[in-house]
Coordinates of C-alpha atoms in Angstrom, one line a residue:
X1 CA -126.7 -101.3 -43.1
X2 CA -124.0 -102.7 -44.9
X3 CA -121.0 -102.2 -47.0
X4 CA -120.2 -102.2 -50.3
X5 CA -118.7 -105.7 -49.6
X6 CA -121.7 -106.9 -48.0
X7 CA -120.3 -106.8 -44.4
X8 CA -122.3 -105.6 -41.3
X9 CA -120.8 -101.9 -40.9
X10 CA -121.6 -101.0 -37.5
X11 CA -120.2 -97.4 -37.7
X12 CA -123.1 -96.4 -39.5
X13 CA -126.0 -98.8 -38.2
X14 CA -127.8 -98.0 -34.6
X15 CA -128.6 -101.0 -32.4
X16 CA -129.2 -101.6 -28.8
X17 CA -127.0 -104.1 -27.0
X18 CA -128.8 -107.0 -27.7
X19 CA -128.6 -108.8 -31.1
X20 CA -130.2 -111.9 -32.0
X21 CA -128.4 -113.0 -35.4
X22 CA -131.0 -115.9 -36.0
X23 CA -133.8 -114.6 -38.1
X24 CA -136.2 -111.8 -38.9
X25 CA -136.0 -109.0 -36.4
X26 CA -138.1 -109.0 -33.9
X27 CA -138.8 -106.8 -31.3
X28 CA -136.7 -104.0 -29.7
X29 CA -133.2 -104.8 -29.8
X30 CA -133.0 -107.4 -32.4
X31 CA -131.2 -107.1 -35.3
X32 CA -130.0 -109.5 -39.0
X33 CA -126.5 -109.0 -39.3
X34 CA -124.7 -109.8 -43.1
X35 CA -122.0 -112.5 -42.7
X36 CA -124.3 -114.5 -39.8
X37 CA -126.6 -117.4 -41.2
X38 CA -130.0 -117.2 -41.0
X39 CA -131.8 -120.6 -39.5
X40 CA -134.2 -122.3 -41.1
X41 CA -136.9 -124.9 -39.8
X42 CA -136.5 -127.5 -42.4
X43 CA -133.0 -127.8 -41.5
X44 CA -132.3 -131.4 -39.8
X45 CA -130.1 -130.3 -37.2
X46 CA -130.1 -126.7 -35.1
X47 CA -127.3 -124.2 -35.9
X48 CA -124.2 -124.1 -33.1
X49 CA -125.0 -121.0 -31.4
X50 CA -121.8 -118.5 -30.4
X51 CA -122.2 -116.1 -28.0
X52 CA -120.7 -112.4 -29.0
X53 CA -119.6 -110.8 -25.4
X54 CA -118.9 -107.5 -27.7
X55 CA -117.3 -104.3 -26.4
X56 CA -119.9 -102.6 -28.6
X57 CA -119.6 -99.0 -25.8
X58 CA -116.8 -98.2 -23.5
X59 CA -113.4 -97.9 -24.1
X60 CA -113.1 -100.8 -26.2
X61 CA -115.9 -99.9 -28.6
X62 CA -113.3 -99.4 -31.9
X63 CA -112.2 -102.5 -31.0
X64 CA -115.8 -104.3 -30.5
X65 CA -116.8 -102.7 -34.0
X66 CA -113.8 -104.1 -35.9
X67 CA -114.1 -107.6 -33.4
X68 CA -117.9 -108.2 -34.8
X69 CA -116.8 -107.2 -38.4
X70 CA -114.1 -109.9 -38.7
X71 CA -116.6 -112.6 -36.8
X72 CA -119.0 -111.9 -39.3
X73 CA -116.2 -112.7 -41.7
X74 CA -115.4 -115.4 -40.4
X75 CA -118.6 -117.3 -40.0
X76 CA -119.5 -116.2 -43.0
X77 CA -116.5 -118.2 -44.5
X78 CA -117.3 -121.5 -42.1
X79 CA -120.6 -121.0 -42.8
X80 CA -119.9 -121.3 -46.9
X81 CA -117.6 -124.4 -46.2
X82 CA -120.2 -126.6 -44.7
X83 CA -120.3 -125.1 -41.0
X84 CA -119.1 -126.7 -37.8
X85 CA -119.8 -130.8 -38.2
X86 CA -122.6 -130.0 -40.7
X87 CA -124.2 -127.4 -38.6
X88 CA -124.3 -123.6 -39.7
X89 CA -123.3 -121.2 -37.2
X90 CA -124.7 -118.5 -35.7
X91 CA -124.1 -115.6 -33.3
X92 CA -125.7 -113.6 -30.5
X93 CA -124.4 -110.5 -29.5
X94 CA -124.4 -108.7 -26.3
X95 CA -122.7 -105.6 -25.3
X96 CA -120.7 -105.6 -21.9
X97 CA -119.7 -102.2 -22.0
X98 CA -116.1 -102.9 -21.6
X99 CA -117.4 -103.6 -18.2
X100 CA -116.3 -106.4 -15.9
X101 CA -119.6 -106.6 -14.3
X102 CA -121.4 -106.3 -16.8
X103 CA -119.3 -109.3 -18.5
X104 CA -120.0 -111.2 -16.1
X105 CA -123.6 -110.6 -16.5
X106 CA -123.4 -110.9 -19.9
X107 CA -122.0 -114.4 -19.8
X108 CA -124.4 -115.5 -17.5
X109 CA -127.1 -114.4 -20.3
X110 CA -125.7 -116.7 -22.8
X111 CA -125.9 -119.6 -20.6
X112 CA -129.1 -119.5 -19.0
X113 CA -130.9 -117.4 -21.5
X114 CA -129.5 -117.6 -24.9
X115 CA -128.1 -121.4 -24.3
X116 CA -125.2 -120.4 -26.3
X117 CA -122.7 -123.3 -27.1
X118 CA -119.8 -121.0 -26.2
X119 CA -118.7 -117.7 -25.0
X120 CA -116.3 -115.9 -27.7
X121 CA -114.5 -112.5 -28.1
X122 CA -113.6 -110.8 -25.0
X123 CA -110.8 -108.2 -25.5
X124 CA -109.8 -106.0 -22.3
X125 CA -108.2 -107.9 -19.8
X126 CA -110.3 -106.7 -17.0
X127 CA -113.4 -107.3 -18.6
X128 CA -111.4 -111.5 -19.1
X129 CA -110.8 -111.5 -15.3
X130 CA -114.1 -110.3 -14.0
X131 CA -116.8 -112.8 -16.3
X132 CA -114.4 -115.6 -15.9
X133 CA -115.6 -116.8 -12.5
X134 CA -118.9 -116.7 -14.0
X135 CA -117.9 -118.9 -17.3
X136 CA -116.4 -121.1 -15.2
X137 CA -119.6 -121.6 -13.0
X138 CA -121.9 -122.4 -15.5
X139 CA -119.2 -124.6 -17.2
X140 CA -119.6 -122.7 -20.4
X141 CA -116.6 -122.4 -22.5
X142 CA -115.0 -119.2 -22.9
X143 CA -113.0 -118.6 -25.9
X144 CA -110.9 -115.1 -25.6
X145 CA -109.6 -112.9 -27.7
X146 CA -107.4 -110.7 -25.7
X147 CA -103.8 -110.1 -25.0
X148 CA -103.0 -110.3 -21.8
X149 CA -101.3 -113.0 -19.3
X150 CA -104.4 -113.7 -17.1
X151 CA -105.4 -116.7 -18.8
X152 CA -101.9 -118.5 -19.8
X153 CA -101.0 -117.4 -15.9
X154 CA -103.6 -119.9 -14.7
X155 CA -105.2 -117.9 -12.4
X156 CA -108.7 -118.3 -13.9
X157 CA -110.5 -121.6 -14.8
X158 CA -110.5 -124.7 -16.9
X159 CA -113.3 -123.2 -19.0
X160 CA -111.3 -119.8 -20.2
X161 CA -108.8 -120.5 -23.6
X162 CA -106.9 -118.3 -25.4
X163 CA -106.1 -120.2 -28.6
X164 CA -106.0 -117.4 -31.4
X165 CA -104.0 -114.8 -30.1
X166 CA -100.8 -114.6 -28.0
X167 CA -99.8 -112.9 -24.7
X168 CA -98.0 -109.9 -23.5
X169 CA -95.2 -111.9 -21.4
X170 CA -94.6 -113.8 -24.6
X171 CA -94.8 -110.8 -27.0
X172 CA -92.6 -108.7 -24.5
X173 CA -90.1 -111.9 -24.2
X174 CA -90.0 -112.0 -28.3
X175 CA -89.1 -108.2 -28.4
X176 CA -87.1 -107.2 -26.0
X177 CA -83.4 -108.1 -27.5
X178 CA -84.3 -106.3 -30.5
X179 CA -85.7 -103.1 -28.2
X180 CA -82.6 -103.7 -26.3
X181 CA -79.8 -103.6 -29.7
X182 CA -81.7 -101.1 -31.4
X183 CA -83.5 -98.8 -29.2
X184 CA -81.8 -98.2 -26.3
X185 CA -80.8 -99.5 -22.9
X186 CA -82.7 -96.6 -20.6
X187 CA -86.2 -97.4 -21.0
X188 CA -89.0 -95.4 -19.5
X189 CA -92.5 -97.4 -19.5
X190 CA -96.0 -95.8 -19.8
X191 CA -98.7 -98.1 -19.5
X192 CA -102.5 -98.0 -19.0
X193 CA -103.1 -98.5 -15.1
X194 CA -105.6 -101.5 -15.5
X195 CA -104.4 -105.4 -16.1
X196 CA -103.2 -105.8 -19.5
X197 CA -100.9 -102.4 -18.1
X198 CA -99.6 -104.6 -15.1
X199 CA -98.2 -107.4 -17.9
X200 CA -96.4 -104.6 -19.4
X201 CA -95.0 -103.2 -16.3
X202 CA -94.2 -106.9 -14.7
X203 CA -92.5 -108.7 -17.6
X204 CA -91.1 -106.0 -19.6
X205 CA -88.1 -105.2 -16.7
X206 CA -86.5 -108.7 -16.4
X207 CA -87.0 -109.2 -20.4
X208 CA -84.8 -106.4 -20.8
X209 CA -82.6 -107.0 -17.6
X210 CA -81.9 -110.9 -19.5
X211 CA -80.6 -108.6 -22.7
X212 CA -78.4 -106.0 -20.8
X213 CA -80.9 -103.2 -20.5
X214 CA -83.0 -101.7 -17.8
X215 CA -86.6 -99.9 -16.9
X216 CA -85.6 -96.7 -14.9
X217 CA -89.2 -95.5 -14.8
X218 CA -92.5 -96.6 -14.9
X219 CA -95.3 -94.6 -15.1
X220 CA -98.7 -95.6 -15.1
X221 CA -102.3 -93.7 -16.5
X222 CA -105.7 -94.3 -15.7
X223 CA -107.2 -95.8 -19.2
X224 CA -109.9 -93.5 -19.3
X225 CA -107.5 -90.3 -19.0
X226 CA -108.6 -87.1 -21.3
X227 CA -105.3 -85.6 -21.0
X228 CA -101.7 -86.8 -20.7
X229 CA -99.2 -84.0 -20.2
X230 CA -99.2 -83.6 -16.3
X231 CA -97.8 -87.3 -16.4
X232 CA -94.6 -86.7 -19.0
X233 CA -92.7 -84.4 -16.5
X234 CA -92.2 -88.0 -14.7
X235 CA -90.1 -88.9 -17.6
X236 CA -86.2 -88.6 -16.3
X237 CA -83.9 -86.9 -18.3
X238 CA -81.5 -90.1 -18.9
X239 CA -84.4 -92.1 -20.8
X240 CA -83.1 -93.4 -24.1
X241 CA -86.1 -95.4 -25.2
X242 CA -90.2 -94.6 -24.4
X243 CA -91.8 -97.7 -24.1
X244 CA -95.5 -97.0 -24.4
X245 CA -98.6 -98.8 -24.9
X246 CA -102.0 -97.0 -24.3
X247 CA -105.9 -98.1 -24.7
X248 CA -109.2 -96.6 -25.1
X249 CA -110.8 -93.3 -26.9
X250 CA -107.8 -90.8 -26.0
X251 CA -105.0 -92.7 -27.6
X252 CA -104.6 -90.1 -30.1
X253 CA -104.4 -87.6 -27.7
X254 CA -101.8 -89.2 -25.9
X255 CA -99.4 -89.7 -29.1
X256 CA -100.2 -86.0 -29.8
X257 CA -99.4 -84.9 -26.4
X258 CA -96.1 -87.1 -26.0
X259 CA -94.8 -85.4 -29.6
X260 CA -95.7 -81.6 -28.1
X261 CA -93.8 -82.2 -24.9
X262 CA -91.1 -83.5 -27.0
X263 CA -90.9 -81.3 -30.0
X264 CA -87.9 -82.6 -32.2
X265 CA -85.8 -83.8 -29.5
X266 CA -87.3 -86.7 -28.1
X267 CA -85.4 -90.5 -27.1
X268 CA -86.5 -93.2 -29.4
X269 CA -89.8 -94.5 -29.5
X270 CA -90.9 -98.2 -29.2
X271 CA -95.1 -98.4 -28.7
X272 CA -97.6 -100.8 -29.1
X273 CA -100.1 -100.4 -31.7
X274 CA -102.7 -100.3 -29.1
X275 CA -101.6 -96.9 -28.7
X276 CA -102.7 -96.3 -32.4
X277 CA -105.1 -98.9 -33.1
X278 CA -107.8 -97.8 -35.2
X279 CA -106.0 -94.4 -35.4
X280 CA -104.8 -93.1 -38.7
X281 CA -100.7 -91.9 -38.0
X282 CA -101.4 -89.5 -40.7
X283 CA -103.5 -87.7 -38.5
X284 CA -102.2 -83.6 -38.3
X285 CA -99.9 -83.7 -35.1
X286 CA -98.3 -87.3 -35.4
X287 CA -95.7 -86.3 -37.7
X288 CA -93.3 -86.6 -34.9
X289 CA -93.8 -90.6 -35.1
X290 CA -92.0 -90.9 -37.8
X291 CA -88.9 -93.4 -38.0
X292 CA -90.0 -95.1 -34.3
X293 CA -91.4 -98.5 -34.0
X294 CA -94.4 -100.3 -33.1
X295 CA -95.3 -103.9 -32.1
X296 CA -98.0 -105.1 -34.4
X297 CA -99.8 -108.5 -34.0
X298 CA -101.0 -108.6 -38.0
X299 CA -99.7 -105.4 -39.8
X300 CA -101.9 -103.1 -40.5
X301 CA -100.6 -101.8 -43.7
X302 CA -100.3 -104.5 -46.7
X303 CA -96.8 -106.0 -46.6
X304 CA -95.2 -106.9 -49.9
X305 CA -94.1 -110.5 -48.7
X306 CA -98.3 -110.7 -47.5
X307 CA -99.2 -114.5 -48.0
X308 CA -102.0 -115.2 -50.5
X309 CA -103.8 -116.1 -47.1
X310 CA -102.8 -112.8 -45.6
X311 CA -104.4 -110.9 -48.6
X312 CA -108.0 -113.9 -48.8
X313 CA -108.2 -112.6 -45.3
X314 CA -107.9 -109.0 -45.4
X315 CA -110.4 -108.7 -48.6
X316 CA -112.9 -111.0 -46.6
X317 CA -112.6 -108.9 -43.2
X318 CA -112.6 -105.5 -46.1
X319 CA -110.1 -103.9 -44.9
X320 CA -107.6 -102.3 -47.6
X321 CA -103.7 -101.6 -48.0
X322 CA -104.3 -99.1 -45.3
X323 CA -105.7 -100.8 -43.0
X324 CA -109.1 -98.8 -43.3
X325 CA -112.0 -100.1 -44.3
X326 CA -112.4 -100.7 -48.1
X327 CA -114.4 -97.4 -49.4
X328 CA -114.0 -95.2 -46.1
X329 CA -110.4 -94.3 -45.7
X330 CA -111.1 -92.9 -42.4
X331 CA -112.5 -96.2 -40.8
X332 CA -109.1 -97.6 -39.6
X333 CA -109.4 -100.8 -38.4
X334 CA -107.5 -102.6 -35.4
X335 CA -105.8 -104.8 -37.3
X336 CA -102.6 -106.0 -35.3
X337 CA -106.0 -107.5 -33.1
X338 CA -108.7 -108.8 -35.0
X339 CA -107.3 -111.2 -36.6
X340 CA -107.5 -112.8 -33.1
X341 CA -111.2 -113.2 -34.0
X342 CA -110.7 -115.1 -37.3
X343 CA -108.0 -117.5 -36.0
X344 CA -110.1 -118.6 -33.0
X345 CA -113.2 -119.4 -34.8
X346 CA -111.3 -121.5 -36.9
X347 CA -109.5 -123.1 -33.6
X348 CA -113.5 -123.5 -32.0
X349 CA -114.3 -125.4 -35.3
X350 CA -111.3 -127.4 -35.3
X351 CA -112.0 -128.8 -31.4
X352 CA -115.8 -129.1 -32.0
X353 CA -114.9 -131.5 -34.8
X354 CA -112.2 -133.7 -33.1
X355 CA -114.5 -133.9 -30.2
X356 CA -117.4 -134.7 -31.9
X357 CA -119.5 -131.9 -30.4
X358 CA -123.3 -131.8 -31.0
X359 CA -124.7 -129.5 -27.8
X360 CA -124.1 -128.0 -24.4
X361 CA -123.4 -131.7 -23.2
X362 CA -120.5 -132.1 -24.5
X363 CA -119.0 -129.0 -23.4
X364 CA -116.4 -131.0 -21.7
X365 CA -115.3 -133.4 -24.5
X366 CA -115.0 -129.5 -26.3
X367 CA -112.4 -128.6 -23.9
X368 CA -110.7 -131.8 -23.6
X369 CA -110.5 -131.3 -27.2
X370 CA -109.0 -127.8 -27.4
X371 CA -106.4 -128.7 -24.9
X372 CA -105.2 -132.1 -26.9
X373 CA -104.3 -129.3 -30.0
X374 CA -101.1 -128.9 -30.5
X375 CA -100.0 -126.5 -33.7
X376 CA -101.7 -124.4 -36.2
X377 CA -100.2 -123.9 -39.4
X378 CA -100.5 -120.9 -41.2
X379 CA -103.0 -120.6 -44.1
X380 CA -106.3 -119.4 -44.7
X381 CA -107.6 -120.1 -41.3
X382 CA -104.3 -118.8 -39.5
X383 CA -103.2 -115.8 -42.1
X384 CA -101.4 -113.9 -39.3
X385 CA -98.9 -116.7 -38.8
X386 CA -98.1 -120.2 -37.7
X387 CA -98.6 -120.8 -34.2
X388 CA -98.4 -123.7 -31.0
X389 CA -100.9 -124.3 -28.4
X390 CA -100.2 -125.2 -25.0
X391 CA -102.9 -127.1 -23.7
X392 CA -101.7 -126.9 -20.0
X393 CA -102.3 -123.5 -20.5
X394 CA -104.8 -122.5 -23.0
X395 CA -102.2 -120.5 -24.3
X396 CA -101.2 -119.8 -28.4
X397 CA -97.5 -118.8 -29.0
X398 CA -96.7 -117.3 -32.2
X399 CA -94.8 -114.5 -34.1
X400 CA -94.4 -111.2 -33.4
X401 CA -94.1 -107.9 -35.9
X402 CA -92.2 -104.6 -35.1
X403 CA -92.9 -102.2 -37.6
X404 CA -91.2 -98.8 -38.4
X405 CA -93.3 -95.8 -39.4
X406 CA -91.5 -94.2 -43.1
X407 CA -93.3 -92.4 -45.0
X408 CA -96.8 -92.6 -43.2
X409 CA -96.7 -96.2 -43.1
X410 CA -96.3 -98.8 -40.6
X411 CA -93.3 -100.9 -42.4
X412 CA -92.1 -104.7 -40.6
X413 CA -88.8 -104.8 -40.2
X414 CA -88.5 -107.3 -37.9
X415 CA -90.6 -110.5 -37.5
X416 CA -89.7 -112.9 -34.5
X417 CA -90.0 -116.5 -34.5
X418 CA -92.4 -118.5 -32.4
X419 CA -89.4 -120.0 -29.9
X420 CA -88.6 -116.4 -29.2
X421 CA -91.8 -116.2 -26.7
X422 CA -91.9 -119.3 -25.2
X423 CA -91.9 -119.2 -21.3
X424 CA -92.2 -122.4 -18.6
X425 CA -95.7 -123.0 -17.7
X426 CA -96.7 -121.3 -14.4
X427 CA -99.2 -124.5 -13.6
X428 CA -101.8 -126.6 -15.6
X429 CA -105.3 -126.1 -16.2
X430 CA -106.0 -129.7 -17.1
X431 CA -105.4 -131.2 -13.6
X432 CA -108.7 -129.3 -12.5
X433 CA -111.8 -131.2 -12.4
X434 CA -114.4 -130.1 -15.6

């Protein structure tokens, strides 16, 4: 089922975990999706396949739905220009649960079953760090879209990139003066007790110690928590600022929880939008939000300075001035995420045509070739911003929104430049062997 825009809406479509977006269905757990090209026989060359490891259940599913909604954008777009080197584009989706194992599995799928040209789309940062080895193994290339330091630390393999969205040590680095002038100096930390959590907790503390403030507390919470008030007693007294970034299905329950505890008299607030993400802050109980701040990767709300890129972009992935999906207010979309999704489809097109790429043999020369780019400038195929690429470590650097919620919006009032999140390399993924 689709859209009024034409776009797969998974919200209101039922599929298994397996998708095969290469022609008619066929068979239990196959599925056409809008947006993914069809292949036919009489073309002269075969389509570039991209496998989807979607977080279609789990904790991650809002995020998997509004992952494969801007893909199918996306390819759709590549797909109108001429595809990758002449070649349409397709994509196979599996689900991994929001599952390390069963990422891992997943990736193996695509290599030996599916004979995917790629890996693509990963989000949770455990979910990264547990199918990596297995990427790695079959020397498949594995483009990520997530957020956290595991691949720009160079703990994992030559095979893993992260070219279309940037980290949290680099986002934390880019914020934390501004936290620390305009927030507060006290800072108590709550942060989901899983990897992408253990960025937070590890880089925020000397980002803010380099700006004159300090973390007095730390506090971490299972991501699959129901309920958060037996944790908010932990919060001491002498806290100025909240620093809080939560995941999964409950995040809406924690943000409603935090503003009972509180009432009216509560320190400042400084969150991550993954505590929101694909929540609407007009929802009855979040009225306490208002006038704190967020980090937000693209804004979710339509910005009045919004590049004509920004706006191509949102229209294509249908999302409105909201944020929610055109025609269903309620669908809010992660937005300060997916865009992730966009920009490294664009970044996989751009290394598959410098390196000539025409099939799994070349998988090398295709990440020789990602790791010779260099800048991306922004426009229609980077609308969140202009970014660099570190090819030592398949790491994107770019800029950084804090927004203030007025009014029941998510307004930026700060945007930080790209120097602001630049760190030394920790090592470099291009002396190992391919």
């Amino acid at each position: 089922m689709t859209d009024k825009n034409g776009f797969f809406d998974l919200s209101k479509t039922t599929l298994t975990r397996r998708t095969a977006l290469k022609g008619i269905a066929a068979g239990a757990g196959l599925a056409m999706a809008p947006g993914f090209v069809r292949y036919s026989q009489a073309q002269s060359s075969a389509p570039i396949k991209i496998g989807f490891q979607s977080h279609r259940t789990g904790i991650g599913a809002a995020y998997g739905r509004w992952y494969e909604k801007t893909t199918a954008a996306a390819i759709k777009a590549i797909n109108a220009a001429g595809g990758i080197n002449g070649r349409q584009v397709e994509v196979i989706i599996e689900d991994d649960g929001t599952d390390p194992g069963r990422g891992a599995e997943v990736v193996g799928k695509f290599a030996t079953q599916h004979k995917t040209d790629i890996v693509f789309g990963t989000l949770f940062s455990h979910v990264v760090i547990g199918s990596a080895p297995a990427a790695g193994e079959a020397k498949m290339p594995y483009f990520v879209v997530s957020e956290g330091h595991h691949v720009a630390s160079t703990k994992l393999n030559r095979y893993v990139f992260q070219p279309g969205i940037t980290d949290v040590k680099s986002q934390i680095k880019s914020m934390a003066p501004w936290i620390a002038a305009n927030a507060g100096k006290k800072v108590t930390q709550i942060f989901p007790d899983f990897a992408f959590g253990y960025d937070h907790r590890d880089y925020l503390p000397p980002a803010l110690k380099a700006q004159g403030a300090e973390v007095i507390a730390q506090i971490a919470i299972p991501p699959t928590e129901s309920s958060f008030t037996k944790y908010f007693p932990q919060i001491p007294a002498e806290t100025e600022v909240i620093y809080h970034v939560m995941v999964g299905p409950a995040v809406l329950t924690f943000v409603k929880e935090l503003g009972e505890f509180y009432g009216s008299n509560r320190p400042q607030l400084f969150g991550f939008i993954d505590s929101l993400e694909a929540v609407d802050i007009n929802s009855p109980g979040l009225e306490f939000l208002d006038g704190s701040h967020f980090w937000e990767g693209s804004p979710r709300y339509a910005q009045p300075d919004d590049t004509e890129a920004q706006k191509a972009y949102r229209a294509a992935v249908g999302i409105d001035d909201n944020g929610a999906a055109v025609g269903d207010p309620k669908d809010v979309s992660t937005a300060a995420h997916m865009f992730g999704c966009w920009e490294t489809l664009y970044v996989v097109k751009k290394a598959m045509e410098g390196a000539g790429y025409k099939g799994p043999e070349d998988r090398a020369k295709l990440v020789e070739a990602t790791e010779a780019l260099k800048e991306f400038a922004e426009g229609p195929e980077h609308p969140q911003g202009p970014k660099t690429f570190n090819g030592k470590i398949h790491q994107c650097f770019g800029i950084q929104n804090i927004s203030k919620i007025e009014g029941g919006k998510l307004k930026v009032v700060h945007k930080t430049k790209i120097e602001d999140g630049l760190y030394e390399a920790e090592g470099d993924y291009t002396t190992q062997a391919l």
